[in-house]
mmCIF file of C-alpha atoms in Angstrom:
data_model
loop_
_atom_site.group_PDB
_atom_site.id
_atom_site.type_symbol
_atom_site.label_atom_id
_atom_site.label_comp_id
_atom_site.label_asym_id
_atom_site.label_seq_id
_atom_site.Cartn_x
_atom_site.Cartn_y
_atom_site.Cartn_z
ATOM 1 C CA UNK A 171 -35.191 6.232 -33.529
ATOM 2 C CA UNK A 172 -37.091 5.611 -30.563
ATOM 3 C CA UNK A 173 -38.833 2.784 -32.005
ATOM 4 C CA UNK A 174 -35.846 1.175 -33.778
ATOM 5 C CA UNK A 175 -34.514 1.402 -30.669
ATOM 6 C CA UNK A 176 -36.915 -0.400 -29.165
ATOM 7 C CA UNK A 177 -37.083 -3.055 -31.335
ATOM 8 C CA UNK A 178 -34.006 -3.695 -31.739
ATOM 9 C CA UNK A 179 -32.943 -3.787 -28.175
ATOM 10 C CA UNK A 180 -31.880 -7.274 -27.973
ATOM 11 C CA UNK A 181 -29.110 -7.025 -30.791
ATOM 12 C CA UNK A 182 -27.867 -3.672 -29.512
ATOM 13 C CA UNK A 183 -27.190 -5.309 -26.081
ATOM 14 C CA UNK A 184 -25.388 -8.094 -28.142
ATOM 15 C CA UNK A 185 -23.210 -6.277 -30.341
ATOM 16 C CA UNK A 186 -21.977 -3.913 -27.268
ATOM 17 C CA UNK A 187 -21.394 -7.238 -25.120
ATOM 18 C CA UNK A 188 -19.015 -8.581 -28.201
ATOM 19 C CA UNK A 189 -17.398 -5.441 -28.470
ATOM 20 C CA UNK A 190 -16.299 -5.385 -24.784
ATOM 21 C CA UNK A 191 -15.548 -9.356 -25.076
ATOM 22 C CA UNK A 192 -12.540 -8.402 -27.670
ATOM 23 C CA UNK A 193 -10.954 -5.693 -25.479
ATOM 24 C CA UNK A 194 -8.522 -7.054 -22.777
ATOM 25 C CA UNK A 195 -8.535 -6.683 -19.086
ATOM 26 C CA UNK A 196 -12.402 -6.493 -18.344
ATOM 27 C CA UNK A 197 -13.761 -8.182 -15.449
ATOM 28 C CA UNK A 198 -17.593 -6.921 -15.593
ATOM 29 C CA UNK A 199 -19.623 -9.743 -15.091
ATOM 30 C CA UNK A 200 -22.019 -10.022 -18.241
ATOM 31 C CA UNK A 201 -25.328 -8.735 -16.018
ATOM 32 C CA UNK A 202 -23.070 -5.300 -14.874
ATOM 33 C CA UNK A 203 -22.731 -4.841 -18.548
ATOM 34 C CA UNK A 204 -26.146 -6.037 -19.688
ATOM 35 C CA UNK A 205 -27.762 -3.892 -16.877
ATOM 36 C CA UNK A 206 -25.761 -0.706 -17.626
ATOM 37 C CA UNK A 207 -26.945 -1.017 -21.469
ATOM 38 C CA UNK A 208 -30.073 -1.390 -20.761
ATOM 39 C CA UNK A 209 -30.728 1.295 -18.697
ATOM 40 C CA UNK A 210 -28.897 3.753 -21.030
ATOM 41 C CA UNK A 211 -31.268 2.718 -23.361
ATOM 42 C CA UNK A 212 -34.588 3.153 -22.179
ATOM 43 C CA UNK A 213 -33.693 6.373 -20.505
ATOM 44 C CA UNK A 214 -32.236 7.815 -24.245
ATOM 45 C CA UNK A 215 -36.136 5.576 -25.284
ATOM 46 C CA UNK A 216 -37.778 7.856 -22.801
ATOM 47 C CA UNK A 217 -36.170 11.069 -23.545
ATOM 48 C CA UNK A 218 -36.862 10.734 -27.363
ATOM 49 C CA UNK A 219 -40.655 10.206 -26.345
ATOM 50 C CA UNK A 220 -40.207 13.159 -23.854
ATOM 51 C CA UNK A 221 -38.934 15.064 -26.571
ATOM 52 C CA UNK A 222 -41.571 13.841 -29.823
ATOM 53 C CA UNK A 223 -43.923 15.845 -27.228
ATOM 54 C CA UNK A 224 -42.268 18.744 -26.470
ATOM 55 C CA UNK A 225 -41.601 18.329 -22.721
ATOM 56 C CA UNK A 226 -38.310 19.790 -22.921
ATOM 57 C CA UNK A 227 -38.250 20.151 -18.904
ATOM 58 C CA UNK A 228 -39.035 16.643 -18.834
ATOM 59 C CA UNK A 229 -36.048 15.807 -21.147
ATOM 60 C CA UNK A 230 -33.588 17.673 -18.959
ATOM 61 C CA UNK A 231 -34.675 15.694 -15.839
ATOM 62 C CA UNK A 232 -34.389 11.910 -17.748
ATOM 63 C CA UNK A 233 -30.783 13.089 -19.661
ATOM 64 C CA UNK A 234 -29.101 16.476 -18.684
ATOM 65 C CA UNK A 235 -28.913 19.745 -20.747
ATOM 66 C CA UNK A 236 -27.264 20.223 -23.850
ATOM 67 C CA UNK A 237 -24.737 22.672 -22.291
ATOM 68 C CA UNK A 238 -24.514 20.566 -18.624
ATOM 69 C CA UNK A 239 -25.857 23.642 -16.930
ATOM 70 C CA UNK A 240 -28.253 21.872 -14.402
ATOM 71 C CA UNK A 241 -27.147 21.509 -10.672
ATOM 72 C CA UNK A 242 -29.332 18.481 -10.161
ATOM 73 C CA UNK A 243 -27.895 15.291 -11.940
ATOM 74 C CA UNK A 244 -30.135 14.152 -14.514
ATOM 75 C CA UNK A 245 -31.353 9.684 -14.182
ATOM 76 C CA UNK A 246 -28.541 9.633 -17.154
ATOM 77 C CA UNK A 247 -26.356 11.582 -14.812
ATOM 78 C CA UNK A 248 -27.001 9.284 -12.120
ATOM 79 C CA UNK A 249 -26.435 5.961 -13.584
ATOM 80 C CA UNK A 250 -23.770 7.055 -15.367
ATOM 81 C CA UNK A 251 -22.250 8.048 -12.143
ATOM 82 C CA UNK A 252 -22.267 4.624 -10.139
ATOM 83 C CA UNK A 253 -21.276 3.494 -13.132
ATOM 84 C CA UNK A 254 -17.958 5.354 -13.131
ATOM 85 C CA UNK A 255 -17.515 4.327 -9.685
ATOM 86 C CA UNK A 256 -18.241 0.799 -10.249
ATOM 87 C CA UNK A 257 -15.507 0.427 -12.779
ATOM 88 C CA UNK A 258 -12.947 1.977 -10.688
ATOM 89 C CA UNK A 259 -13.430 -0.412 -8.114
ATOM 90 C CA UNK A 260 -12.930 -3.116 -10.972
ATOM 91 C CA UNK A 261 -9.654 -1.587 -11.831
ATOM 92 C CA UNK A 262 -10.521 0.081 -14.914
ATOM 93 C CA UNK A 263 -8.824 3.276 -16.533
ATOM 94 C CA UNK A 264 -10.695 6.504 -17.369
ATOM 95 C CA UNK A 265 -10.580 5.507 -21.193
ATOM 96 C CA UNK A 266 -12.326 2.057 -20.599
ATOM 97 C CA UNK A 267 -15.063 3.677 -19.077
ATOM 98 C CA UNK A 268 -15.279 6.113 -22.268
ATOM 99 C CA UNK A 269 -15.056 2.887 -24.288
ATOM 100 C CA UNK A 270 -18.357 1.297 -22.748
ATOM 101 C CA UNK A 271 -20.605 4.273 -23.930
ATOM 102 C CA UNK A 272 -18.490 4.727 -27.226
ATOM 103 C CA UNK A 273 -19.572 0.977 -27.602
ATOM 104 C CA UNK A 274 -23.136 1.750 -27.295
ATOM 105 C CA UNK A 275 -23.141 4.851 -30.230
ATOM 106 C CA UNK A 276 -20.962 2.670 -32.425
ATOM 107 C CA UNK A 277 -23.425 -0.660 -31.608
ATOM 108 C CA UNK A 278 -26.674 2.046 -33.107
ATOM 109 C CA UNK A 279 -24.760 3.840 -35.642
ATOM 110 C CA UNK A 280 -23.945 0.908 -37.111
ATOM 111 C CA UNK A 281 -27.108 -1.059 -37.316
ATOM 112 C CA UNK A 282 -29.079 1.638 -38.206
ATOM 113 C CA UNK A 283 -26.629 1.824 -41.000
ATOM 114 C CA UNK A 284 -27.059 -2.091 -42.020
ATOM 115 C CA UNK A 285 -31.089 -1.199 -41.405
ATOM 116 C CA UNK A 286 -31.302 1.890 -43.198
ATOM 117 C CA UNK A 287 -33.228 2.989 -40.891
ATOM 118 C CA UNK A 288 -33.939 7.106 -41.030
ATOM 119 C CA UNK A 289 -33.006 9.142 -38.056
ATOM 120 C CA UNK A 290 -33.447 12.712 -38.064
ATOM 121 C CA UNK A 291 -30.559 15.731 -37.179
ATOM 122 C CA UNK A 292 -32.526 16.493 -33.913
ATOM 123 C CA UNK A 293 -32.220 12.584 -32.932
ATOM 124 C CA UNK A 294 -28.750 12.271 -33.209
ATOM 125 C CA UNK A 295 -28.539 15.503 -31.446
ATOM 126 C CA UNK A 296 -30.700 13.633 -28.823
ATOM 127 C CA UNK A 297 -28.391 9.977 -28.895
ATOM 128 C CA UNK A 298 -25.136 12.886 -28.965
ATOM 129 C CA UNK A 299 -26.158 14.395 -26.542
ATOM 130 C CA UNK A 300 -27.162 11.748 -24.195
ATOM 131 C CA UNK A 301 -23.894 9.721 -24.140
ATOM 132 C CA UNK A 302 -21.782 13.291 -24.338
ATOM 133 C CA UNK A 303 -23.730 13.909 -20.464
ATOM 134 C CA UNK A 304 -23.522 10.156 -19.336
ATOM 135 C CA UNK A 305 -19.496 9.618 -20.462
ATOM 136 C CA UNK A 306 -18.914 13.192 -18.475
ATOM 137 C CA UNK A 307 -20.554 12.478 -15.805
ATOM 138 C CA UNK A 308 -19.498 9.237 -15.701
ATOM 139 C CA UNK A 309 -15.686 10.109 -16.132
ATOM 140 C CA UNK A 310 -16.073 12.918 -13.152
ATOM 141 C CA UNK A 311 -17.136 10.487 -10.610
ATOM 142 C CA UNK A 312 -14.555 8.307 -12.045
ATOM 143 C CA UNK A 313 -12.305 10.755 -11.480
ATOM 144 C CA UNK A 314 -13.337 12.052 -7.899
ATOM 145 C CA UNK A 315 -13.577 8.188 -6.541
ATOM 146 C CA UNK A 316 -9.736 7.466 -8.212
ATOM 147 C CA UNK A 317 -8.360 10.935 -6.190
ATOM 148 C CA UNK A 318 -10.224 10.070 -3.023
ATOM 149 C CA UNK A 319 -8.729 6.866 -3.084
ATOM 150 C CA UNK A 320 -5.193 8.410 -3.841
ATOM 151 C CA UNK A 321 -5.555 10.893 -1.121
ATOM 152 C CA UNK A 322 -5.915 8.033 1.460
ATOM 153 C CA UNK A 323 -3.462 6.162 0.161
ATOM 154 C CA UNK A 324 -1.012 8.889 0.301
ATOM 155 C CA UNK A 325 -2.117 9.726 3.562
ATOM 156 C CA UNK A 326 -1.559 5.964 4.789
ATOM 157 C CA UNK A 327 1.853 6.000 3.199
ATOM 158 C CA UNK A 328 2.684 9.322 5.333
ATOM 159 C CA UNK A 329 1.781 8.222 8.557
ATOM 160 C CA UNK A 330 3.727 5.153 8.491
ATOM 161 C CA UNK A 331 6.586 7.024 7.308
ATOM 162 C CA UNK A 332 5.923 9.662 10.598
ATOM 163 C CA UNK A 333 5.230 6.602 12.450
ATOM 164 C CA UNK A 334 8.767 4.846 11.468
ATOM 165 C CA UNK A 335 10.604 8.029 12.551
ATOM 166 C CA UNK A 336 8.953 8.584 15.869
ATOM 167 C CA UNK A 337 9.738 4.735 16.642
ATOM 168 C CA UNK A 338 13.370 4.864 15.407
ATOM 169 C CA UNK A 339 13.165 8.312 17.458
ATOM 170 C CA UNK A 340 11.637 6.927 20.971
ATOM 171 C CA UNK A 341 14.210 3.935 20.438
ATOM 172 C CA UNK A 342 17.440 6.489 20.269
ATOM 173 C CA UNK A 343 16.597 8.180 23.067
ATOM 174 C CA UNK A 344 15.376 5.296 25.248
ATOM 175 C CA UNK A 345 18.724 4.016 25.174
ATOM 176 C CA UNK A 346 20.414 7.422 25.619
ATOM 177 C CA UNK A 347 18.281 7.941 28.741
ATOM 178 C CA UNK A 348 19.314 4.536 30.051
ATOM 179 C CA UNK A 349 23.085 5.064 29.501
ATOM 180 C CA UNK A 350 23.195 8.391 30.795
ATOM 181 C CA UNK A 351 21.355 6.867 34.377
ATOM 182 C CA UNK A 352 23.504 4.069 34.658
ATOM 183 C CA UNK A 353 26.646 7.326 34.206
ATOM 184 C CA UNK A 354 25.168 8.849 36.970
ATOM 185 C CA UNK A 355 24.217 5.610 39.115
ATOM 186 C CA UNK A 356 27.895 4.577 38.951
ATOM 187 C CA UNK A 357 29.539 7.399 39.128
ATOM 188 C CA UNK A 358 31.345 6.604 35.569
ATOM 189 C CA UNK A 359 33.636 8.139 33.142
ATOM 190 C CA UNK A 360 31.747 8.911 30.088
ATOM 191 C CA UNK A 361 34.662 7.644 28.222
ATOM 192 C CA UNK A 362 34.353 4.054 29.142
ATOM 193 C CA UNK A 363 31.318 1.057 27.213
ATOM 194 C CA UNK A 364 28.772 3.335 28.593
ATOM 195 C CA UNK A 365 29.420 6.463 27.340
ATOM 196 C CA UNK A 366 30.161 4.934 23.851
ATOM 197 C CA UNK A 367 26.287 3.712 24.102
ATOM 198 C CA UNK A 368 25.125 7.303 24.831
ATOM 199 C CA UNK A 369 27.514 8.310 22.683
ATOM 200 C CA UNK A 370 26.313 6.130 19.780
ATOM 201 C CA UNK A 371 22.255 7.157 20.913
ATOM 202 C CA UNK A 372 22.710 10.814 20.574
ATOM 203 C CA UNK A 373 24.647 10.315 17.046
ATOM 204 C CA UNK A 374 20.990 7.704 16.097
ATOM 205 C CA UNK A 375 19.116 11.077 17.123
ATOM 206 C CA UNK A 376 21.022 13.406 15.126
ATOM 207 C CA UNK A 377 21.443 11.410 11.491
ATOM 208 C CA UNK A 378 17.129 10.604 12.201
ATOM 209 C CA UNK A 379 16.453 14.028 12.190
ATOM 210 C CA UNK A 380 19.149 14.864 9.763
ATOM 211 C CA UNK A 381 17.929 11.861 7.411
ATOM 212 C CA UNK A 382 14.309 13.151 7.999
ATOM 213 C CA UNK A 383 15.894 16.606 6.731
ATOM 214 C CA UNK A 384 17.315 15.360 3.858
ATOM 215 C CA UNK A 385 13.831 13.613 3.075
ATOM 216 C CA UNK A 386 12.053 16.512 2.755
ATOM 217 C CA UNK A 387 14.550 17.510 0.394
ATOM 218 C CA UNK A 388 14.326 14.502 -1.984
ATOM 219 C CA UNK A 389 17.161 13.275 -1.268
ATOM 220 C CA UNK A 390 18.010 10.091 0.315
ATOM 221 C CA UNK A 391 21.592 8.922 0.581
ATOM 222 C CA UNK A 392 22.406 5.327 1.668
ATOM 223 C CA UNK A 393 25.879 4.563 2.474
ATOM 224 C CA UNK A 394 27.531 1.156 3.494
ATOM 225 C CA UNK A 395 30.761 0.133 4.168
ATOM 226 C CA UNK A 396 32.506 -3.102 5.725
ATOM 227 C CA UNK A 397 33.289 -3.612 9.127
ATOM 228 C CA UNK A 398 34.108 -5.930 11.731
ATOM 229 C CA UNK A 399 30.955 -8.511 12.605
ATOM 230 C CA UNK A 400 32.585 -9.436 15.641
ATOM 231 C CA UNK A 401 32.859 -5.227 16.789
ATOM 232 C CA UNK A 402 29.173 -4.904 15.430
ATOM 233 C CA UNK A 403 27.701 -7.692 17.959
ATOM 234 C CA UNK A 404 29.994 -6.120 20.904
ATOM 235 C CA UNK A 405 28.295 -2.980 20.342
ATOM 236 C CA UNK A 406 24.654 -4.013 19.590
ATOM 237 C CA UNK A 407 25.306 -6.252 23.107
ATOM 238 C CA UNK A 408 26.289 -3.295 25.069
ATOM 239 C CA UNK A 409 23.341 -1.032 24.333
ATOM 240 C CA UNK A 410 21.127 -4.623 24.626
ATOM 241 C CA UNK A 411 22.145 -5.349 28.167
ATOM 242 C CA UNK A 412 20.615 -1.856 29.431
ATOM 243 C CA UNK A 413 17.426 -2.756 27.946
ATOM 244 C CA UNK A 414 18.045 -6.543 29.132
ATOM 245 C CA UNK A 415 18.649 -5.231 32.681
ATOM 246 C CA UNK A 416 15.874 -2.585 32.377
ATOM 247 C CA UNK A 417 13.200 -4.898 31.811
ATOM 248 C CA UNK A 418 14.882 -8.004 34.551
ATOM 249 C CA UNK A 419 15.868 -10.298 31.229
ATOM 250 C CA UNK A 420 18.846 -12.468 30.993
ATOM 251 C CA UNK A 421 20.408 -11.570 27.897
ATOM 252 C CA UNK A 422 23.549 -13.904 26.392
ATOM 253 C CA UNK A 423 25.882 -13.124 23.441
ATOM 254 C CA UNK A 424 27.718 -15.613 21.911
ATOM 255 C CA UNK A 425 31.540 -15.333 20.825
ATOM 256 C CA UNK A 426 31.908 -14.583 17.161
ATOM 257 C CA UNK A 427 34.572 -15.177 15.024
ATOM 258 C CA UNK A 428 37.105 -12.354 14.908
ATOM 259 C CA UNK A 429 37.579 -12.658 11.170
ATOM 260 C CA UNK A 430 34.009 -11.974 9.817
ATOM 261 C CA UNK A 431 33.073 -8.761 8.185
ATOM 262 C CA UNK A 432 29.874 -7.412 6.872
ATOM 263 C CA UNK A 433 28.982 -4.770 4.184
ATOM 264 C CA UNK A 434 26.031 -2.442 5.437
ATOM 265 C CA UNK A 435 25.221 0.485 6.803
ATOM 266 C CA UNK A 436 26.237 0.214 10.116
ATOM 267 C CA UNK A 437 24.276 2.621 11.904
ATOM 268 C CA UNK A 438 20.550 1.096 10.174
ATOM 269 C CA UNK A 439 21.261 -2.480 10.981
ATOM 270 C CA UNK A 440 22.351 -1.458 14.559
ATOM 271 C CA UNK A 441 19.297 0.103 14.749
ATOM 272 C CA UNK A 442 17.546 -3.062 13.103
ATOM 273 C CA UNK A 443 19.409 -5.819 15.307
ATOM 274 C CA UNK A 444 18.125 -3.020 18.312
ATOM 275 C CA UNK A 445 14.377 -3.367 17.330
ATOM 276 C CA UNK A 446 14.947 -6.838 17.459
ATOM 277 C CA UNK A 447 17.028 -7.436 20.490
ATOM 278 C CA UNK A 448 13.685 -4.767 21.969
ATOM 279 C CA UNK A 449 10.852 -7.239 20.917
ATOM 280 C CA UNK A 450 12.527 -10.358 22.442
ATOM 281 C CA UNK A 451 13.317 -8.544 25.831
ATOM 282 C CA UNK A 452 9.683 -7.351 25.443
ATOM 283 C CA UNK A 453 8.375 -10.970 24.938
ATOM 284 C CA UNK A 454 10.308 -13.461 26.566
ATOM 285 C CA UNK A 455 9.046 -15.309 29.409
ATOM 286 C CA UNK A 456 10.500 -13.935 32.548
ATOM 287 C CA UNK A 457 13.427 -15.956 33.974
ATOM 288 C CA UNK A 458 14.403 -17.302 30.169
ATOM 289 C CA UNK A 459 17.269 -16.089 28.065
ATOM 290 C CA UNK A 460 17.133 -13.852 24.847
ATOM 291 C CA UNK A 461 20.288 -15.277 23.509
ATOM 292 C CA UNK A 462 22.276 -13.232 20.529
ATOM 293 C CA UNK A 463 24.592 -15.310 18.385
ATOM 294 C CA UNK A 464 26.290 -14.567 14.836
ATOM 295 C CA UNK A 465 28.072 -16.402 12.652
ATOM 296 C CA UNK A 466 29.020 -17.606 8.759
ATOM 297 C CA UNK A 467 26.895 -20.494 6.885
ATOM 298 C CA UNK A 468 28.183 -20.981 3.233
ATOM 299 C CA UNK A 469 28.443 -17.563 1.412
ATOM 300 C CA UNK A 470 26.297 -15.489 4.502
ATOM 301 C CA UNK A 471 26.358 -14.543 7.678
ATOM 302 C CA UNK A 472 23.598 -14.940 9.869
ATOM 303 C CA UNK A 473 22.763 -12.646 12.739
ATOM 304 C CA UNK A 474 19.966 -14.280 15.148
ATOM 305 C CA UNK A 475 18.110 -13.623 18.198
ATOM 306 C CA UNK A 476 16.240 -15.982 19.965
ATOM 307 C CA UNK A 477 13.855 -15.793 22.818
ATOM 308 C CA UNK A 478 11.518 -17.934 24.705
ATOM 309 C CA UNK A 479 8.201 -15.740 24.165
ATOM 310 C CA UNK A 480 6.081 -19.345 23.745
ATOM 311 C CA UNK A 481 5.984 -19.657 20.138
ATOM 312 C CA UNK A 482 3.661 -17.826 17.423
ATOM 313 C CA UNK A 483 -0.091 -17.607 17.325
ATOM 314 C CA UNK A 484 -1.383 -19.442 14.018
ATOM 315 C CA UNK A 485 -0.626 -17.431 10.975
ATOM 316 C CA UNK A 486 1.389 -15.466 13.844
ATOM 317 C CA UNK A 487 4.351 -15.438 11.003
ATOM 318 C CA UNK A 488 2.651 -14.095 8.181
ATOM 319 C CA UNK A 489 1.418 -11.106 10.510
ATOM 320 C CA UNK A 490 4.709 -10.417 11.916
ATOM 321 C CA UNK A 491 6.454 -7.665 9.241
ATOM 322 C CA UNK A 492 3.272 -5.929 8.717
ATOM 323 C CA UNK A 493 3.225 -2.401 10.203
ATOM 324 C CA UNK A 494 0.947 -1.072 13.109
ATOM 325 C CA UNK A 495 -0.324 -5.063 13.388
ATOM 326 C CA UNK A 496 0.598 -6.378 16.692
ATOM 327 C CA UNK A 497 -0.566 -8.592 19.652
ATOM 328 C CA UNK A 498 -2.746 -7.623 21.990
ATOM 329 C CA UNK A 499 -0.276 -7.635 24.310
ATOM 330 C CA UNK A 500 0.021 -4.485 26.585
ATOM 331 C CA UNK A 501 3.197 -3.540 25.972
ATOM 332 C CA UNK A 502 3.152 -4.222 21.764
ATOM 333 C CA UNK A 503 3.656 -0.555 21.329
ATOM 334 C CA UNK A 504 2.998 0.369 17.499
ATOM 335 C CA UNK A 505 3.803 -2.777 16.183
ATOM 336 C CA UNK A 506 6.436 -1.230 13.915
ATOM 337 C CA UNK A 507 9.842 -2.529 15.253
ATOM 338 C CA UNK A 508 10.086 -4.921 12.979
ATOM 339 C CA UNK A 509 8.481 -3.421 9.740
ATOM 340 C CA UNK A 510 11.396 -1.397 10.306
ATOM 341 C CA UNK A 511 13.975 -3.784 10.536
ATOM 342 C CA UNK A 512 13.007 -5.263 7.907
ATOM 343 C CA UNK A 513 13.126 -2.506 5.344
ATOM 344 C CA UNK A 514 16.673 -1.601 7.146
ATOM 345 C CA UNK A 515 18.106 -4.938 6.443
ATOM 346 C CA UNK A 516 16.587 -5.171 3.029
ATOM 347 C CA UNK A 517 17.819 -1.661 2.065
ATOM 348 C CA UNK A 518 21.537 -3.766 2.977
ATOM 349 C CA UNK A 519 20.796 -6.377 0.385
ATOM 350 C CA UNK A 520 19.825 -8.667 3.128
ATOM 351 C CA UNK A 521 16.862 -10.454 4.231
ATOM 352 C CA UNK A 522 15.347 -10.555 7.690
ATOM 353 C CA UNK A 523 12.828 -14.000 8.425
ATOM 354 C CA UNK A 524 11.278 -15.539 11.685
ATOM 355 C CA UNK A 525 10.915 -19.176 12.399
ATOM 356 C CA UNK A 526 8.984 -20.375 15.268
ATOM 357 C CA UNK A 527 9.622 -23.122 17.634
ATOM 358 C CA UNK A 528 6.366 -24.243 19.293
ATOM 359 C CA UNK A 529 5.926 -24.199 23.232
ATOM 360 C CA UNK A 530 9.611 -22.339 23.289
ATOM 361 C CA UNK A 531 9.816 -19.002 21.231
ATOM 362 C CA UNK A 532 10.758 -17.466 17.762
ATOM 363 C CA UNK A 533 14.477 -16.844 16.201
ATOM 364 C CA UNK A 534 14.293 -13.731 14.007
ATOM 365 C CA UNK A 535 17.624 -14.267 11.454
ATOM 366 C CA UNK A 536 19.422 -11.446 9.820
ATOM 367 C CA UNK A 537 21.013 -12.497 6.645
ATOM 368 C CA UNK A 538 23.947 -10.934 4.880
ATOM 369 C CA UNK A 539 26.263 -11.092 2.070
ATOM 370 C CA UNK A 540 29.732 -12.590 3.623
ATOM 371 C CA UNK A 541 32.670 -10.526 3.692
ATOM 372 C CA UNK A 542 36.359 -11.071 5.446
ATOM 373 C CA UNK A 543 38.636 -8.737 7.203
ATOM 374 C CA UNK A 544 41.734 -8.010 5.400
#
């Protein structure tokens, strides 16, 4: 064997390169493939010369035990393992990388077959059990690289999730904490606009945690209903103008048209249109307006803020949706306001884009499905 593997290198590099051109969805380039071949094949060369001596020790070091007892891995063991690895980072499945040494037994079987040539018990014990310790070792790293990378994908996907609440959470109470000082500053009935703000904060607090509750059960409910666009906008404006006023920015709502209705859930996209009217207060120029204005166009209605911030950085759109990617500004915060609103207005069928307007600011639009008031 060792010497009809030898000499027939060449064509058993050739037939296992045609046999992974005729399976789909590879990407190896032809020298990963022709490398990882060849290297099988001199070490299985080198342990059937190992073995024609009777270095069995020597064997066990070049290809791994029959019973995969040794704690060290053996050279098989080793390229077999970046091999694994190399493939998962190619985007191959567990069975593909099974394929590539099943290629390589099938590619010698065969012409040995068409060569007659005559390979004894113990040498297809050898060839058995070379590829039986590279495809397992192979596989585990495989395996191990493919539940790393799930682990830290999972734990990415959880900390923007913990991330989202404590925003939505610091948001809430930010404006509860500036509606109950502006009770106590004016000496005001907690009945009136103002109270209805803290009122409105405190219920944001209690269906977060309540929603986070229901998350850990598996649940997650999403309701909508329609209401009044117009008594939306009033609302979002009153709970604006504290953080306007907190921060010294002019803030200006627009009149909007009595008759308009929208179908959402009311409490997300007031907490959306919030994380919105937030940024612009945060980023507007000092003595310019963050203006709010709603209205219809065709079959939606359109929602924007607009502020004077100076206009985008280049590629300062694309960036803007991503979560914990912000400016460098001091006051950017997590950079998850509007991840959030996004997903929010999205989760109401809507869409939520950003145009820029060069030397003057950014509008942020919230679009809806149209509805009327009965």
């Amino acid at each position: 064997m060792r010497r009809f593997l030898s000499n027939n290198r060449d064509e058993l590099i050739a037939r296992c390169k045609f046999k992974v051109a005729q399976r789909p969805y590879r990407a190896a380039s032809e020298e990963h493939l022709v490398q990882g071949v060849s290297m099988f094949l001199d070490q299985l060369i080198r342990t059937l010369v190992v073995e024609t001596d009777g270095d069995y020790d020597a064997s066990v070091k070049i290809s791994g035990s029959s019973v995969g007892d040794s704690l060290a891995l053996s050279e098989i063991g080793v390229s077999a393992t970046a091999h694994g690895k190399a493939l998962l980072n190619l985007g191959y499945t567990v069975d593909q990388v099974v394929h590539d040494y099943g290629d390589v037994c099938q590619a010698i079987t065969d012409l040995a077959f068409e060569r007659d040539a005559p390979f004894t018990v113990d040498q297809f014990r050898t060839l058995n059990r070379c590829l039986d310790n590279a495809i397992a070792d192979a596989v585990a790293e495989f395996s191990f690289q493919r539940d790393a990378q799930t682990s830290v994908h999972q734990i990415a996907g959880e900390k923007q999730r913990l991330g989202f609440l404590v925003h939505e959470l610091r948001n809430a109470l930010g404006t509860a904490t500036l509606a109950f000082r502006a009770l106590e500053l004016g000496n005001m009935t907690v009945k009136g606009a103002t109270g209805a703000v803290l009122s409105r904060s405190l219920e944001a607090l209690n269906l977060l945690i309540g929603g986070a509750l229901v998350e850990v059960h598996g649940e997650k409910p999403h309701e909508r209903q329609t209401f009044s666009l117009a008594s939306f906008i009033a609302d979002s404006a009153i709970a604006g103008r504290f953080s306007a006023d907190s921060l010294g920015r002019i803030f200006e709502v627009c009149e909007v048209d009595p008759l308009l209705a929208i179908n959402a859930n009311r409490e997300l996209l007031h907490a959306a249109l919030a994380n919105l009217l937030q940024n612009a207060f945060k980023f507007t120029h000092a003595n310019t307006a963050v203006t709010l204005n709603a209205h219809a166009f065709g079959e939606f209605v359109l929602i924007d803020v607009e502020d004077h911030c100076g206009g985008l950085p280049a590629d300062g759109v694309q960036d803007m949706f991503v979560p914990f990617k912000h400016s460098g500004h001091a006051n950017a915060g997590l950079g998850l306001g509007l991840s959030i609103a996004r997903q929010s207005i999205e989760a109401d069928l809507g869409t939520l884009s950003v145009r820029d307007v060069p030397g003057s600011g950014c509008v942020f639009t919230i679009s809806l499905p149209r509805y009327s008031l009965a």
